[in-house]
Amino acid sequence: MSNRTISMTGKLYDYLLQVSLREPPILKRLREETAKLPQHGMQISPEQGQFMRLLVRMLGAHRCIEVGVFTGYSSLSVALGLPDDGHITACDVSEEYTAVARRYWHEAGMDKRITLQLAPALETLDAMLKRGEQGRYDFAFIDADKGNYLNYYERIIRLLRPGGVVAVDNVLWDGAVLDKKDKSKDTVAIRKFNEALHADQRIELSMLPIGDGLTLARKRS
Ligand code: CA
């Protein structure tokens, strides 16, 4: 019973939420507003947000990066776990979705902790490297276009301090990673990404079956 991960039924998932979820009311409202959008599947689950908040607390993180903001649930979840001088550089290209994010960051009093960079994330990350910010970040979250996952990761590994952690979303891709006939661009990119991290000796890693699969990679000290 304990030598593999438990299969999550709907009822067991409800129980997990019932006895562990402590979702701040503002995050609940953001989640409910986002659920009405056509792209609502891009939002992380509430227990994943809570897990990432716990993670930044455990890391004692101050400086964070987010690649892929959408309507801001993950950035707000993380920001609420940071100390007063904590900061997130949040990268996205959608003005429309990040307008929702900004509204909630402001309402939560977290807009001072989050700087939105409305540009292709590779440009923002390259500019940070150019400014000499290597090794200065504690935590990063990648949840954007899958075809660029490895490109984001390579930059973020350089921006993280030794011991810093990057979390990467959708690594199980709704199970499509298993389907050998699925040669779609995103599925192929995620398989390639997972295999690259498995072999990457610069990090220690763990793939967690939370949400759609979340890989944690810690840059070796
Ligand atoms: Ca995602």
GROMACS .gro file of N, CA and C in nm, residues 88-217:
model
  390
   88ILE      N    1   0.874   3.931  -0.610
   88ILE     CA    2   0.860   3.840  -0.724
   88ILE      C    3   0.871   3.919  -0.854
   89THR      N    4   0.958   3.876  -0.944
   89THR     CA    5   0.958   3.926  -1.081
   89THR      C    6   0.869   3.833  -1.161
   90ALA      N    7   0.756   3.887  -1.208
   90ALA     CA    8   0.653   3.803  -1.272
   90ALA      C    9   0.649   3.831  -1.421
   91CYS      N   10   0.670   3.727  -1.502
   91CYS     CA   11   0.679   3.742  -1.648
   91CYS      C   12   0.555   3.688  -1.717
   92ASP      N   13   0.500   3.768  -1.806
   92ASP     CA   14   0.389   3.720  -1.888
   92ASP      C   15   0.375   3.812  -2.009
   93VAL      N   16   0.303   3.764  -2.112
   93VAL     CA   17   0.281   3.847  -2.230
   93VAL      C   18   0.135   3.891  -2.245
   94SER      N   19   0.046   3.839  -2.161
   94SER     CA   20  -0.096   3.872  -2.177
   94SER      C   21  -0.136   3.991  -2.090
   95GLU      N   22  -0.170   4.100  -2.158
   95GLU     CA   23  -0.217   4.217  -2.087
   95GLU      C   24  -0.355   4.190  -2.024
   96GLU      N   25  -0.435   4.115  -2.099
   96GLU     CA   26  -0.572   4.088  -2.056
   96GLU      C   27  -0.575   4.007  -1.925
   97TYR      N   28  -0.502   3.895  -1.921
   97TYR     CA   29  -0.508   3.811  -1.801
   97TYR      C   30  -0.434   3.875  -1.683
   98THR      N   31  -0.323   3.941  -1.712
   98THR     CA   32  -0.250   4.001  -1.600
   98THR      C   33  -0.322   4.123  -1.542
   99ALA      N   34  -0.420   4.177  -1.617
   99ALA     CA   35  -0.501   4.286  -1.560
   99ALA      C   36  -0.582   4.232  -1.442
  100VAL      N   37  -0.630   4.109  -1.455
  100VAL     CA   38  -0.701   4.044  -1.344
  100VAL      C   39  -0.603   4.025  -1.227
  101ALA      N   40  -0.484   3.973  -1.260
  101ALA     CA   41  -0.382   3.949  -1.157
  101ALA      C   42  -0.352   4.078  -1.080
  102ARG      N   43  -0.330   4.185  -1.153
  102ARG     CA   44  -0.293   4.313  -1.090
  102ARG      C   45  -0.401   4.362  -0.994
  103ARG      N   46  -0.525   4.344  -1.036
  103ARG     CA   47  -0.637   4.387  -0.951
  103ARG      C   48  -0.632   4.314  -0.817
  104TYR      N   49  -0.606   4.183  -0.819
  104TYR     CA   50  -0.603   4.106  -0.694
  104TYR      C   51  -0.475   4.132  -0.615
  105TRP      N   52  -0.362   4.150  -0.683
  105TRP     CA   53  -0.237   4.182  -0.611
  105TRP      C   54  -0.257   4.311  -0.532
  106HIS      N   55  -0.320   4.408  -0.597
  106HIS     CA   56  -0.343   4.538  -0.535
  106HIS      C   57  -0.436   4.523  -0.414
  107GLU      N   58  -0.545   4.453  -0.435
  107GLU     CA   59  -0.643   4.437  -0.326
  107GLU      C   60  -0.580   4.366  -0.206
  108ALA      N   61  -0.491   4.272  -0.233
  108ALA     CA   62  -0.426   4.198  -0.123
  108ALA      C   63  -0.310   4.276  -0.062
  109GLY      N   64  -0.280   4.395  -0.117
  109GLY     CA   65  -0.167   4.473  -0.066
  109GLY      C   66  -0.034   4.410  -0.105
  110MET      N   67  -0.034   4.327  -0.207
  110MET     CA   68   0.087   4.255  -0.249
  110MET      C   69   0.150   4.316  -0.373
  111ASP      N   70   0.092   4.424  -0.428
  111ASP     CA   71   0.145   4.478  -0.554
  111ASP      C   72   0.287   4.533  -0.537
  112LYS      N   73   0.324   4.567  -0.415
  112LYS     CA   74   0.462   4.614  -0.392
  112LYS      C   75   0.562   4.497  -0.399
  113ARG      N   76   0.511   4.378  -0.371
  113ARG     CA   77   0.599   4.260  -0.372
  113ARG      C   78   0.611   4.195  -0.509
  114ILE      N   79   0.528   4.238  -0.603
  114ILE     CA   80   0.527   4.172  -0.734
  114ILE      C   81   0.548   4.275  -0.844
  115THR      N   82   0.650   4.255  -0.926
  115THR     CA   83   0.673   4.342  -1.042
  115THR      C   84   0.641   4.263  -1.168
  116LEU      N   85   0.541   4.311  -1.242
  116LEU     CA   86   0.504   4.245  -1.367
  116LEU      C   87   0.594   4.292  -1.479
  117GLN      N   88   0.650   4.197  -1.552
  117GLN     CA   89   0.728   4.228  -1.673
  117GLN      C   90   0.648   4.178  -1.792
  118LEU      N   91   0.581   4.271  -1.859
  118LEU     CA   92   0.494   4.235  -1.970
  118LEU      C   93   0.576   4.228  -2.098
  119ALA      N   94   0.640   4.115  -2.120
  119ALA     CA   95   0.730   4.094  -2.235
  119ALA      C   96   0.757   3.945  -2.244
  120PRO      N   97   0.808   3.898  -2.358
  120PRO     CA   98   0.847   3.756  -2.363
  120PRO      C   99   0.945   3.726  -2.249
  121ALA      N  100   0.918   3.619  -2.174
  121ALA     CA  101   0.996   3.592  -2.054
  121ALA      C  102   1.145   3.572  -2.083
  122LEU      N  103   1.176   3.517  -2.201
  122LEU     CA  104   1.320   3.497  -2.232
  122LEU      C  105   1.392   3.630  -2.236
  123GLU      N  106   1.325   3.733  -2.288
  123GLU     CA  107   1.386   3.867  -2.290
  123GLU      C  108   1.408   3.919  -2.150
  124THR      N  109   1.308   3.901  -2.064
  124THR     CA  110   1.319   3.950  -1.925
  124THR      C  111   1.430   3.876  -1.852
  125LEU      N  112   1.436   3.743  -1.868
  125LEU     CA  113   1.538   3.664  -1.798
  125LEU      C  114   1.678   3.698  -1.850
  126ASP      N  115   1.689   3.716  -1.982
  126ASP     CA  116   1.820   3.753  -2.039
  126ASP      C  117   1.865   3.890  -1.988
  127ALA      N  118   1.769   3.982  -1.973
  127ALA     CA  119   1.804   4.116  -1.921
  127ALA      C  120   1.851   4.106  -1.776
  128MET      N  121   1.789   4.018  -1.699
  128MET     CA  122   1.831   3.999  -1.559
  128MET      C  123   1.974   3.944  -1.554
  129LEU      N  124   2.004   3.850  -1.643
  129LEU     CA  125   2.140   3.794  -1.648
  129LEU      C  126   2.241   3.900  -1.691
  130LYS      N  127   2.200   3.980  -1.787
  130LYS     CA  128   2.287   4.086  -1.837
  130LYS      C  129   2.318   4.189  -1.729
  131ARG      N  130   2.220   4.209  -1.639
  131ARG     CA  131   2.242   4.303  -1.527
  131ARG      C  132   2.328   4.240  -1.417
  132GLY      N  133   2.367   4.114  -1.435
  132GLY     CA  134   2.454   4.050  -1.336
  132GLY      C  135   2.380   3.991  -1.218
  133GLU      N  136   2.256   3.944  -1.240
  133GLU     CA  137   2.177   3.892  -1.127
  133GLU      C  138   2.193   3.741  -1.106
  134GLN      N  139   2.299   3.684  -1.164
  134GLN     CA  140   2.324   3.541  -1.145
  134GLN      C  141   2.335   3.509  -0.996
  135GLY      N  142   2.274   3.396  -0.956
  135GLY     CA  143   2.290   3.348  -0.819
  135GLY      C  144   2.216   3.428  -0.714
  136ARG      N  145   2.125   3.515  -0.756
  136ARG     CA  146   2.062   3.605  -0.658
  136ARG      C  147   1.919   3.567  -0.621
  137TYR      N  148   1.866   3.460  -0.680
  137TYR     CA  149   1.725   3.427  -0.656
  137TYR      C  150   1.711   3.299  -0.575
  138ASP      N  151   1.604   3.296  -0.495
  138ASP     CA  152   1.582   3.182  -0.404
  138ASP      C  153   1.483   3.081  -0.460
  139PHE      N  154   1.386   3.131  -0.537
  139PHE     CA  155   1.278   3.043  -0.582
  139PHE      C  156   1.226   3.091  -0.717
  140ALA      N  157   1.189   2.995  -0.802
  140ALA     CA  158   1.127   3.029  -0.930
  140ALA      C  159   1.018   2.929  -0.962
  141PHE      N  160   0.919   2.976  -1.037
  141PHE     CA  161   0.809   2.889  -1.081
  141PHE      C  162   0.794   2.905  -1.231
  142ILE      N  163   0.800   2.793  -1.303
  142ILE     CA  164   0.782   2.794  -1.448
  142ILE      C  165   0.648   2.731  -1.482
  143ASP      N  166   0.562   2.808  -1.546
  143ASP     CA  167   0.430   2.758  -1.587
  143ASP      C  168   0.385   2.840  -1.708
  144ALA      N  169   0.452   2.820  -1.821
  144ALA     CA  170   0.423   2.899  -1.940
  144ALA      C  171   0.427   2.809  -2.063
  145ASP      N  172   0.457   2.864  -2.180
  145ASP     CA  173   0.458   2.784  -2.303
  145ASP      C  174   0.560   2.670  -2.292
  146LYS      N  175   0.510   2.549  -2.317
  146LYS     CA  176   0.589   2.429  -2.288
  146LYS      C  177   0.712   2.417  -2.379
  147GLY      N  178   0.700   2.467  -2.502
  147GLY     CA  179   0.810   2.459  -2.598
  147GLY      C  180   0.936   2.531  -2.550
  148ASN      N  181   0.918   2.627  -2.460
  148ASN     CA  182   1.033   2.703  -2.409
  148ASN      C  183   1.078   2.659  -2.269
  149TYR      N  184   1.020   2.553  -2.217
  149TYR     CA  185   1.052   2.512  -2.080
  149TYR      C  186   1.204   2.500  -2.058
  150LEU      N  187   1.271   2.431  -2.149
  150LEU     CA  188   1.416   2.413  -2.129
  150LEU      C  189   1.492   2.545  -2.137
  151ASN      N  190   1.446   2.635  -2.225
  151ASN     CA  191   1.509   2.767  -2.235
  151ASN      C  192   1.490   2.848  -2.107
  152TYR      N  193   1.369   2.844  -2.051
  152TYR     CA  194   1.345   2.916  -1.924
  152TYR      C  195   1.431   2.855  -1.814
  153TYR      N  196   1.429   2.722  -1.810
  153TYR     CA  197   1.502   2.650  -1.704
  153TYR      C  198   1.651   2.683  -1.706
  154GLU      N  199   1.711   2.684  -1.824
  154GLU     CA  200   1.856   2.710  -1.834
  154GLU      C  201   1.891   2.848  -1.780
  155ARG      N  202   1.805   2.945  -1.806
  155ARG     CA  203   1.831   3.080  -1.753
  155ARG      C  204   1.808   3.086  -1.603
  156ILE      N  205   1.701   3.019  -1.561
  156ILE     CA  206   1.668   3.025  -1.418
  156ILE      C  207   1.773   2.955  -1.333
  157ILE      N  208   1.829   2.845  -1.382
  157ILE     CA  209   1.935   2.776  -1.307
  157ILE      C  210   2.051   2.873  -1.280
  158ARG      N  211   2.078   2.959  -1.376
  158ARG     CA  212   2.186   3.056  -1.355
  158ARG      C  213   2.146   3.166  -1.258
  159LEU      N  214   2.018   3.203  -1.259
  159LEU     CA  215   1.972   3.312  -1.172
  159LEU      C  216   1.954   3.266  -1.026
  160LEU      N  217   1.933   3.133  -1.007
  160LEU     CA  218   1.914   3.083  -0.870
  160LEU      C  219   2.046   3.080  -0.794
  161ARG      N  220   2.037   3.102  -0.664
  161ARG     CA  221   2.154   3.083  -0.576
  161ARG      C  222   2.172   2.933  -0.557
  162PRO      N  223   2.292   2.889  -0.517
  162PRO     CA  224   2.307   2.748  -0.479
  162PRO      C  225   2.208   2.719  -0.366
  163GLY      N  226   2.135   2.610  -0.376
  163GLY     CA  227   2.031   2.580  -0.276
  163GLY      C  228   1.895   2.637  -0.312
  164GLY      N  229   1.890   2.722  -0.414
  164GLY     CA  230   1.762   2.776  -0.461
  164GLY      C  231   1.683   2.668  -0.534
  165VAL      N  232   1.553   2.689  -0.544
  165VAL     CA  233   1.464   2.586  -0.599
  165VAL      C  234   1.379   2.642  -0.712
  166VAL      N  235   1.368   2.562  -0.819
  166VAL     CA  236   1.272   2.596  -0.925
  166VAL      C  237   1.164   2.489  -0.926
  167ALA      N  238   1.037   2.534  -0.932
  167ALA     CA  239   0.922   2.444  -0.944
  167ALA      C  240   0.869   2.456  -1.086
  168VAL      N  241   0.839   2.343  -1.148
  168VAL     CA  242   0.795   2.344  -1.288
  168VAL      C  243   0.661   2.272  -1.300
  169ASP      N  244   0.564   2.340  -1.360
  169ASP     CA  245   0.427   2.288  -1.363
  169ASP      C  246   0.398   2.204  -1.488
  170ASN      N  247   0.296   2.122  -1.477
  170ASN     CA  248   0.242   2.043  -1.590
  170ASN      C  249   0.337   1.937  -1.642
  171VAL      N  250   0.424   1.884  -1.558
  171VAL     CA  251   0.523   1.787  -1.607
  171VAL      C  252   0.463   1.650  -1.637
  172LEU      N  253   0.339   1.625  -1.593
  172LEU     CA  254   0.272   1.499  -1.630
  172LEU      C  255   0.173   1.519  -1.745
  173TRP      N  256   0.145   1.645  -1.777
  173TRP     CA  257   0.069   1.684  -1.898
  173TRP      C  258  -0.057   1.600  -1.917
  174ASP      N  259  -0.135   1.590  -1.813
  174ASP     CA  260  -0.260   1.515  -1.815
  174ASP      C  261  -0.241   1.370  -1.861
  175GLY      N  262  -0.123   1.318  -1.838
  175GLY     CA  263  -0.094   1.178  -1.874
  175GLY      C  264  -0.048   1.159  -2.018
  176ALA      N  265  -0.051   1.265  -2.098
  176ALA     CA  266  -0.017   1.252  -2.241
  176ALA      C  267   0.129   1.212  -2.262
  177VAL      N  268   0.213   1.235  -2.163
  177VAL     CA  269   0.356   1.197  -2.175
  177VAL      C  270   0.371   1.047  -2.201
  178LEU      N  271   0.270   0.968  -2.160
  178LEU     CA  272   0.276   0.822  -2.176
  178LEU      C  273   0.238   0.775  -2.315
  179ASP      N  274   0.158   0.856  -2.385
  179ASP     CA  275   0.099   0.815  -2.512
  179ASP      C  276   0.201   0.833  -2.624
  180LYS      N  277   0.262   0.720  -2.665
  180LYS     CA  278   0.370   0.727  -2.765
  180LYS      C  279   0.323   0.783  -2.898
  181LYS      N  280   0.192   0.770  -2.925
  181LYS     CA  281   0.139   0.823  -3.052
  181LYS      C  282   0.124   0.975  -3.047
  182ASP      N  283   0.128   1.030  -2.927
  182ASP     CA  284   0.113   1.176  -2.914
  182ASP      C  285   0.246   1.244  -2.944
  183LYS      N  286   0.255   1.299  -3.067
  183LYS     CA  287   0.379   1.365  -3.108
  183LYS      C  288   0.358   1.517  -3.116
  184SER      N  289   0.255   1.567  -3.048
  184SER     CA  290   0.229   1.711  -3.053
  184SER      C  291   0.346   1.786  -2.990
  185LYS      N  292   0.364   1.909  -3.035
  185LYS     CA  293   0.481   1.988  -2.996
  185LYS      C  294   0.498   1.998  -2.844
  186ASP      N  295   0.388   2.028  -2.777
  186ASP     CA  296   0.395   2.047  -2.631
  186ASP      C  297   0.428   1.918  -2.558
  187THR      N  298   0.366   1.809  -2.601
  187THR     CA  299   0.391   1.681  -2.535
  187THR      C  300   0.537   1.639  -2.554
  188VAL      N  301   0.586   1.654  -2.676
  188VAL     CA  302   0.727   1.620  -2.704
  188VAL      C  303   0.820   1.707  -2.619
  189ALA      N  304   0.786   1.835  -2.609
  189ALA     CA  305   0.869   1.929  -2.531
  189ALA      C  306   0.872   1.890  -2.383
  190ILE      N  307   0.760   1.850  -2.330
  190ILE     CA  308   0.755   1.813  -2.188
  190ILE      C  309   0.833   1.684  -2.163
  191ARG      N  310   0.818   1.585  -2.253
  191ARG     CA  311   0.897   1.462  -2.238
  191ARG      C  312   1.047   1.494  -2.239
  192LYS      N  313   1.086   1.577  -2.335
  192LYS     CA  314   1.227   1.613  -2.348
  192LYS      C  315   1.277   1.687  -2.223
  193PHE      N  316   1.192   1.776  -2.173
  193PHE     CA  317   1.226   1.852  -2.052
  193PHE      C  318   1.245   1.757  -1.933
  194ASN      N  319   1.151   1.666  -1.914
  194ASN     CA  320   1.159   1.573  -1.799
  194ASN      C  321   1.286   1.488  -1.808
  195GLU      N  322   1.317   1.441  -1.929
  195GLU     CA  323   1.436   1.358  -1.946
  195GLU      C  324   1.565   1.439  -1.921
  196ALA      N  325   1.564   1.563  -1.966
  196ALA     CA  326   1.683   1.648  -1.946
  196ALA      C  327   1.708   1.672  -1.797
  197LEU      N  328   1.601   1.697  -1.721
  197LEU     CA  329   1.620   1.722  -1.577
  197LEU      C  330   1.664   1.596  -1.504
  198HIS      N  331   1.610   1.483  -1.548
  198HIS     CA  332   1.648   1.356  -1.484
  198HIS      C  333   1.799   1.335  -1.492
  199ALA      N  334   1.858   1.380  -1.603
  199ALA     CA  335   2.002   1.359  -1.627
  199ALA      C  336   2.087   1.476  -1.579
  200ASP      N  337   2.026   1.583  -1.533
  200ASP     CA  338   2.100   1.706  -1.503
  200ASP      C  339   2.166   1.697  -1.365
  201GLN      N  340   2.298   1.687  -1.364
  201GLN     CA  341   2.370   1.670  -1.237
  201GLN      C  342   2.388   1.801  -1.160
  202ARG      N  343   2.342   1.912  -1.216
  202ARG     CA  344   2.352   2.040  -1.143
  202ARG      C  345   2.246   2.052  -1.036
  203ILE      N  346   2.148   1.961  -1.040
  203ILE     CA  347   2.032   1.973  -0.950
  203ILE      C  348   2.006   1.844  -0.875
  204GLU      N  349   1.929   1.858  -0.764
  204GLU     CA  350   1.861   1.744  -0.703
  204GLU      C  351   1.714   1.762  -0.737
  205LEU      N  352   1.640   1.653  -0.762
  205LEU     CA  353   1.502   1.675  -0.804
  205LEU      C  354   1.403   1.576  -0.747
  206SER      N  355   1.276   1.619  -0.754
  206SER     CA  356   1.165   1.533  -0.717
  206SER      C  357   1.046   1.572  -0.802
  207MET      N  358   0.977   1.472  -0.858
  207MET     CA  359   0.857   1.501  -0.936
  207MET      C  360   0.736   1.463  -0.851
  208LEU      N  361   0.653   1.561  -0.824
  208LEU     CA  362   0.539   1.538  -0.735
  208LEU      C  363   0.410   1.526  -0.814
  209PRO      N  364   0.327   1.425  -0.783
  209PRO     CA  365   0.200   1.410  -0.855
  209PRO      C  366   0.092   1.500  -0.795
  210ILE      N  367   0.122   1.628  -0.784
  210ILE     CA  368   0.023   1.724  -0.734
  210ILE      C  369  -0.022   1.806  -0.855
  211GLY      N  370  -0.151   1.841  -0.859
  211GLY     CA  371  -0.203   1.911  -0.977
  211GLY      C  372  -0.178   1.828  -1.101
  212ASP      N  373  -0.116   1.888  -1.202
  212ASP     CA  374  -0.084   1.818  -1.327
  212ASP      C  375   0.062   1.771  -1.328
  213GLY      N  376   0.119   1.753  -1.208
  213GLY     CA  377   0.259   1.712  -1.197
  213GLY      C  378   0.347   1.834  -1.177
  214LEU      N  379   0.424   1.833  -1.068
  214LEU     CA  380   0.510   1.947  -1.035
  214LEU      C  381   0.649   1.896  -1.004
  215THR      N  382   0.748   1.939  -1.082
  215THR     CA  383   0.886   1.900  -1.053
  215THR      C  384   0.952   2.009  -0.970
  216LEU      N  385   1.020   1.966  -0.865
  216LEU     CA  386   1.103   2.057  -0.786
  216LEU      C  387   1.248   2.024  -0.815
  217ALA      N  388   1.326   2.125  -0.848
  217ALA     CA  389   1.469   2.105  -0.871
  217ALA      C  390   1.547   2.204  -0.785
   0.00000   0.00000   0.00000
